[in-house]
XYZ file of C-alpha atoms in Angstrom:
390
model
C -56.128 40.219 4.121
C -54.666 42.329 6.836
C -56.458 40.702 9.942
C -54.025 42.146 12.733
C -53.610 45.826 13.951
C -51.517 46.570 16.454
C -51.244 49.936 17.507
C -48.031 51.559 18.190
C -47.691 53.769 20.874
C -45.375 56.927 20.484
C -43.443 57.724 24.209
C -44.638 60.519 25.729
C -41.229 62.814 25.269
C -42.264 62.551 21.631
C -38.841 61.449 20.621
C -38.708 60.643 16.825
C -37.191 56.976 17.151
C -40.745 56.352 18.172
C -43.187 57.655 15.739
C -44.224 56.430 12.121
C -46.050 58.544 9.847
C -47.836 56.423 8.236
C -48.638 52.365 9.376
C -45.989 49.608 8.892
C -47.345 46.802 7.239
C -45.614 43.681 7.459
C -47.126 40.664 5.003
C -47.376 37.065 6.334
C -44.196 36.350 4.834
C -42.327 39.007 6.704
C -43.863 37.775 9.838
C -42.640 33.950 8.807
C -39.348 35.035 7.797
C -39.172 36.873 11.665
C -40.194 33.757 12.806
C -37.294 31.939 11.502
C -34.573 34.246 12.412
C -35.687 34.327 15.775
C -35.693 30.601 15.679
C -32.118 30.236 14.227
C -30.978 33.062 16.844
C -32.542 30.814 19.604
C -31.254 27.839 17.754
C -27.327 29.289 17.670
C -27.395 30.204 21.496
C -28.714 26.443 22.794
C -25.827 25.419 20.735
C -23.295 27.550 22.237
C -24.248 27.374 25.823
C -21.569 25.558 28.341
C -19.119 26.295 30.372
C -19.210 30.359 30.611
C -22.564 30.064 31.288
C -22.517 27.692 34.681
C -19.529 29.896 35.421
C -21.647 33.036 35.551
C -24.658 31.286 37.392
C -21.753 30.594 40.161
C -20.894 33.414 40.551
C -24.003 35.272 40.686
C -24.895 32.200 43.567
C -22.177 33.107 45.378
C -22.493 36.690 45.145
C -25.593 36.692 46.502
C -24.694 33.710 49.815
C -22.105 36.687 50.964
C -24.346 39.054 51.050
C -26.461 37.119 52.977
C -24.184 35.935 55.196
C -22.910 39.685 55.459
C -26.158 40.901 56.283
C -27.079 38.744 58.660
C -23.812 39.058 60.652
C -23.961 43.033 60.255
C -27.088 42.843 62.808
C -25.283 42.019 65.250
C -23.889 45.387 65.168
C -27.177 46.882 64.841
C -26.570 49.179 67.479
C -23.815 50.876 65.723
C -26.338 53.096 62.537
C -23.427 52.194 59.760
C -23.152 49.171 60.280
C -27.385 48.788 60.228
C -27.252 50.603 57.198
C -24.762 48.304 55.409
C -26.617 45.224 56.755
C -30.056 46.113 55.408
C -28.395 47.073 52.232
C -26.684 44.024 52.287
C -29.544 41.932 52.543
C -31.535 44.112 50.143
C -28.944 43.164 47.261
C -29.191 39.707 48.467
C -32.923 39.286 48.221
C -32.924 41.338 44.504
C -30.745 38.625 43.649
C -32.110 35.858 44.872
C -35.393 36.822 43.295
C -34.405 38.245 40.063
C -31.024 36.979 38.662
C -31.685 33.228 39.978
C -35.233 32.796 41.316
C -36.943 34.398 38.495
C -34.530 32.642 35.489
C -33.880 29.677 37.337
C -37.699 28.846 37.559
C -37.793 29.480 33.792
C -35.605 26.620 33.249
C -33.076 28.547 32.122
C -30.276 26.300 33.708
C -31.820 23.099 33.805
C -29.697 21.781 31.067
C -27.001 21.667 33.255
C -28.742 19.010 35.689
C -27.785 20.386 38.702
C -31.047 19.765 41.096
C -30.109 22.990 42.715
C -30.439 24.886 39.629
C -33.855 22.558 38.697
C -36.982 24.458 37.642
C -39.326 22.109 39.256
C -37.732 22.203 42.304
C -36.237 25.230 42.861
C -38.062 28.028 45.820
C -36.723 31.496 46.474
C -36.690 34.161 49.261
C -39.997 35.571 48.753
C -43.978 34.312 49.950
C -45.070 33.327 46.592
C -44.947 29.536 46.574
C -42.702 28.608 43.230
C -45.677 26.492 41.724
C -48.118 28.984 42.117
C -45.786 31.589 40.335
C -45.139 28.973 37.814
C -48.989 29.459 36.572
C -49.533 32.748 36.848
C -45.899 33.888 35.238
C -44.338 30.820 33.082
C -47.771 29.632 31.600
C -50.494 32.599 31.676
C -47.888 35.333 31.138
C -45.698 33.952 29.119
C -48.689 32.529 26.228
C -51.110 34.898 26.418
C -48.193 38.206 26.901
C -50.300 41.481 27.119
C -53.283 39.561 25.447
C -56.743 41.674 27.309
C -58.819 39.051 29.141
C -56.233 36.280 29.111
C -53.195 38.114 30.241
C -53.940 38.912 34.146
C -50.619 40.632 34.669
C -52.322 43.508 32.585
C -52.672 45.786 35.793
C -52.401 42.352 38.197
C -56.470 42.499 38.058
C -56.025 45.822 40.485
C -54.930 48.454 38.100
C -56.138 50.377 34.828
C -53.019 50.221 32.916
C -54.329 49.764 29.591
C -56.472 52.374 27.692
C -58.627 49.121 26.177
C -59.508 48.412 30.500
C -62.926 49.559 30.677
C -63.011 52.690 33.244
C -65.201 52.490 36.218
C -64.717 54.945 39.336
C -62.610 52.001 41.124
C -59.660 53.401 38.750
C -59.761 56.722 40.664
C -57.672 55.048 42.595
C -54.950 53.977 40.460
C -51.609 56.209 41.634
C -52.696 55.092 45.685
C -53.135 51.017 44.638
C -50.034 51.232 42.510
C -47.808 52.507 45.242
C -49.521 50.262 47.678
C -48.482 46.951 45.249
C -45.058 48.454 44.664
C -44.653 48.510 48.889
C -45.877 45.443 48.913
C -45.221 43.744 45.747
C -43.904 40.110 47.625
C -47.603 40.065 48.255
C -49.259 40.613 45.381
C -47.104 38.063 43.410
C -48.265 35.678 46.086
C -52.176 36.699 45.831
C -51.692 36.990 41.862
C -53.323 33.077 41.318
C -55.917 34.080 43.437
C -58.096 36.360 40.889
C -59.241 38.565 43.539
C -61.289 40.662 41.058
C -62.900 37.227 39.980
C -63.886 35.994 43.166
C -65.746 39.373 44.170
C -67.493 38.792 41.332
C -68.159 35.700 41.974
C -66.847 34.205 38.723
C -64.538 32.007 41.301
C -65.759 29.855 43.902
C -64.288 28.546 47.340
C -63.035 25.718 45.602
C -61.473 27.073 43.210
C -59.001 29.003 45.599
C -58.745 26.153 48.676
C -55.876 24.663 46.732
C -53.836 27.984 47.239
C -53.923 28.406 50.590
C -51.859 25.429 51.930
C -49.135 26.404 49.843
C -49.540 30.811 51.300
C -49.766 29.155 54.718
C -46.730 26.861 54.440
C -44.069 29.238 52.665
C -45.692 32.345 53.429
C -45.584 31.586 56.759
C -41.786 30.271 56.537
C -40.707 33.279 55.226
C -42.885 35.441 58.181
C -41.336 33.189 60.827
C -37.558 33.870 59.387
C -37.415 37.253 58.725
C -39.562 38.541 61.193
C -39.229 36.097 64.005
C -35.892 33.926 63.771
C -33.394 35.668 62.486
C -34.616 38.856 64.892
C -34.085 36.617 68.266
C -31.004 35.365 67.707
C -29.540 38.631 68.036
C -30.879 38.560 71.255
C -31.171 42.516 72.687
C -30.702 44.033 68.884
C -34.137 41.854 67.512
C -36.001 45.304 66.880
C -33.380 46.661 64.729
C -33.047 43.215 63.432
C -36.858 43.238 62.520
C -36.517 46.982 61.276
C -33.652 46.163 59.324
C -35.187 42.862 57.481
C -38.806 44.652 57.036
C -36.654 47.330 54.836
C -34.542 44.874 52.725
C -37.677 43.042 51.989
C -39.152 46.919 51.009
C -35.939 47.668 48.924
C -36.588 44.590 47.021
C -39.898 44.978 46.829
C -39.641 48.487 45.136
C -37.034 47.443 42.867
C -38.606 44.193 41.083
C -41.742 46.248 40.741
C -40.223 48.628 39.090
C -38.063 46.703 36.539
C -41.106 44.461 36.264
C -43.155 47.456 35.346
C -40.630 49.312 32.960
C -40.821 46.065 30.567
C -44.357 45.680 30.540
C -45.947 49.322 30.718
C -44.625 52.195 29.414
C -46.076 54.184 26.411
C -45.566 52.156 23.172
C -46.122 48.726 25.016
C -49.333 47.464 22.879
C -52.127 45.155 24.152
C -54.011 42.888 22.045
C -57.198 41.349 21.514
C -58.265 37.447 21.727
C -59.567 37.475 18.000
C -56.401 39.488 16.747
C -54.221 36.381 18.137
C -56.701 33.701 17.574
C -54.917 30.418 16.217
C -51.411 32.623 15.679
C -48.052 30.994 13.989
C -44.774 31.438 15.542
C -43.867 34.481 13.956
C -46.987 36.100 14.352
C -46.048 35.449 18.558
C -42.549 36.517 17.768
C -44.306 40.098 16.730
C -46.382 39.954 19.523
C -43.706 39.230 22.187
C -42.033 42.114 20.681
C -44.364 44.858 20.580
C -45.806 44.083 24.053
C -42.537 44.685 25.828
C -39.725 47.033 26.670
C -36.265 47.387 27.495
C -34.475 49.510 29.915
C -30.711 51.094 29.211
C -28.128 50.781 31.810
C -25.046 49.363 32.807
C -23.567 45.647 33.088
C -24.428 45.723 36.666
C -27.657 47.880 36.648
C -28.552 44.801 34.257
C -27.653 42.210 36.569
C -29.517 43.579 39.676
C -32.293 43.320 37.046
C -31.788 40.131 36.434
C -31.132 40.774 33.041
C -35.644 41.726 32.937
C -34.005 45.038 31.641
C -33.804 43.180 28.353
C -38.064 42.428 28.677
C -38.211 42.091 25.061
C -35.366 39.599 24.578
C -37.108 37.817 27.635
C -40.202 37.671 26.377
C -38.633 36.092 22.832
C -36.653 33.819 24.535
C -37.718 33.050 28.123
C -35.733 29.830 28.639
C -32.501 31.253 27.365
C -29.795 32.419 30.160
C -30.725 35.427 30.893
C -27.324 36.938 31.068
C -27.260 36.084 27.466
C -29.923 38.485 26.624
C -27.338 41.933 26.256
C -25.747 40.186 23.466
C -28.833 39.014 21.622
C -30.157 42.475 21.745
C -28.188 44.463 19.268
C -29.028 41.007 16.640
C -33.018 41.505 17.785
C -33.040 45.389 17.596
C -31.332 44.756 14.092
C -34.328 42.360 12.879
C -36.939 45.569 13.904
C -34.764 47.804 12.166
C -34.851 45.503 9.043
C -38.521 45.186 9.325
C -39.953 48.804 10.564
C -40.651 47.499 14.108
C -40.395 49.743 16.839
C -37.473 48.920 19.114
C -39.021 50.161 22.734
C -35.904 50.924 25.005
C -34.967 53.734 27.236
C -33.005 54.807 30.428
C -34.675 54.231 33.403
C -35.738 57.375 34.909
C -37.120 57.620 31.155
C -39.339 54.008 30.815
C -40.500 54.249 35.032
C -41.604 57.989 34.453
C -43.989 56.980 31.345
C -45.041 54.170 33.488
C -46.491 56.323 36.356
C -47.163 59.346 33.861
C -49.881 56.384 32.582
C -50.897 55.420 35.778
C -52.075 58.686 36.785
C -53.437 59.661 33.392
C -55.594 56.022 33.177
C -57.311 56.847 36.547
C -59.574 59.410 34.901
C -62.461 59.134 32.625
C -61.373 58.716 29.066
C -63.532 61.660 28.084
C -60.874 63.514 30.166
C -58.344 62.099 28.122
C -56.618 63.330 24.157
C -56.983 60.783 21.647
C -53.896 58.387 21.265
C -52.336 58.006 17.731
C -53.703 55.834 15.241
C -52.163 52.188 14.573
C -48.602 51.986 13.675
C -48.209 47.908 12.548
C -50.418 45.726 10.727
C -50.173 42.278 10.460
C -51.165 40.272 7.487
C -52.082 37.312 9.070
C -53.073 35.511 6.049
C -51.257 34.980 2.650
C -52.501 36.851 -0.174
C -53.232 35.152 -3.255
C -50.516 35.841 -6.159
């Protein structure tokens, strides 16, 4: 029986690589046979990784220690505006990354087959307030199992937003376009407060207890980050610490608006599909192969447009493969966009300006009443989530 449906959202430019006249079905041995050519892609990439691979992490490591170190020493010249300006964008690329091309992958254990304890997933913190094992929860294990999944997957508008037609709209969501830009200023923050279930605990669905456990670790490494940035590293460049403090509040603010807006390219923009518990209920690894791949999206660009995004421009090859070297991810897309072609999937990449555009095109149009609204297209994929009988 078909048992699945997940729609399949055309982009708002109308474009035709993005519409389907008529519903793709794809049987449960379609769905099986994705399954194992995902797992033999996976499979032929563990095999091959070595040498090139601690190479690149190396070099991205060391990339980002000199412009740290640049950064930093640039202050000192703070009184001088050019040299300001190339010290805050100094430490801007540092923190970017730090946070997205070895933070973000290293804390997926993407390296720790190497064994360096530098490089170690359970040990490994990064430049930002969000303690690593908090993160850990609310990205490796919610977000990662339960991707784009309503009521199970909280990065679905971070429990602030309506990003999602299937979000129930209450006035709150009038909102939307002011509490986006707010978590895009501040989006350090909201990673950090993202275990917290704010929306839970005003509805009292969360108790003190519940939450006590996160505040040691905000106190201890939000506060280590507060005292370095904003305190430290301002003083010891004695009569220049106010453009010292300027110049660290806006690297933190260029990072901040970057990673949300990679982050939000991949996980929002028209033809990114949600799902229902009882359409995933009990699902078999192909079945969360096709789910990884409709709830995600990829963003064109070049070799270094994809490393300052640390690699999340390939979202759907991340969300396949989340352990893998990220870097590795431009060369498995062509051999994953291949597999959608074979099967009628919709392949959801675009250029930037293109994918962050839709994003905030939705965010405005899901702050008003749906009976404001036009009528979205009907499904595009069905699953058959069960074999039929010969």
């Amino acid at each position: 029986m078909f048992g699945l449906s997940l729609s399949f959202l055309p982009f708002v430019d109308g474009s035709d690589d993005t519409r389907t006249t008529a519903p793709v079905v794809l049987t449960h041995d379609q769905v099986e046979e994705i399954g194992r050519e995902l797992d033999a892609l996976r499979d032929r990439t563990v095999a091959d990784l070595g040498a090139e691979d601690r190479e690149y992490i190396y070099k991205i490591i060391k990339a980002q220690r000199g412009f740290e170190v640049a950064g930093r020493g640039l202050m000192y010249l703070g009184f001088f505006p050019p040299a300001w300006l190339a010290g805050v964008g100094a430490l801007g690329i540092s923190k970017i990354l730090d946070n997205m091309e070895i933070g973000h992958n290293v804390m997926h254990g993407q390296y720790d087959w190497m064994r360096e304890p530098g490089l170690n997933s359970r040990v490994f913190e990064w430049d930002t307030v969000c303690p690593a094992d908090q993160w850990k929860h609310s990205h490796n294990y919610m977000h990662h199992t339960y991707t784009n999944i309503l009521g199970r997957d909280r990065d679905i508008g971070y429990g602030i937003l309506r990003i999602d037609e299937a979000q129930k709209w209450n006035p709150y969501y009038l909102g939307n376009p002011v509490y986006a830009f707010l978590l895009m200023m501040l989006f350090e923050w909201g990673v950090m407060l993202h275990d917290l279930e704010a929306e839970n605990v005003i509805q009292g669905k969360r108790k003190w207890h519940d939450i006590k456990p996160l505040l040691g670790g905000w106190w201890n490494k939000a506060g280590r980050q507060v005292l370095k940035d904003y305190a430290i590293f301002p003083a010891l460049t004695g009569p220049l610490f106010i453009p010292t403090l300027l110049g660290n509040v806006t690297a933190n603010l260029i990072r901040n608006v970057w990673a949300y807006s990679i982050i939000f390219c991949g996980h929002f923009p028209s033809g990114v599909q949600s799902f229902t518990e009882d359409e995933t209920a009990e699902e078999t690894r192909g079945e969360w192969y096709v789910r990884q791949m409709l709830g995600s999206a990829n963003i064109e660009g070049s070799p270094l447009f994809h490393i300052m995004s640390g690699n999340l421009s390939h979202q759907i090859e991340h969300h396949l493969f989340p352990d893998l070297p990220a870097h590795r991810y431009p060369e498995l897309a062509p051999q994953v966009k291949a597999l959608c072609e074979k099967h009628g999937l919709p392949y959801n990449t675009g250029g930037f300006f293109k994918q962050i555009g839709s994003v905030w095109g939705k965010i405005f149009k899901l702050a008003l009443p749906p009976g404001l609204l036009s009528s979205e297209t009907p499904p595009g994929v069905i699953v058959e989530r069960q074999k039929t009988a010969a």
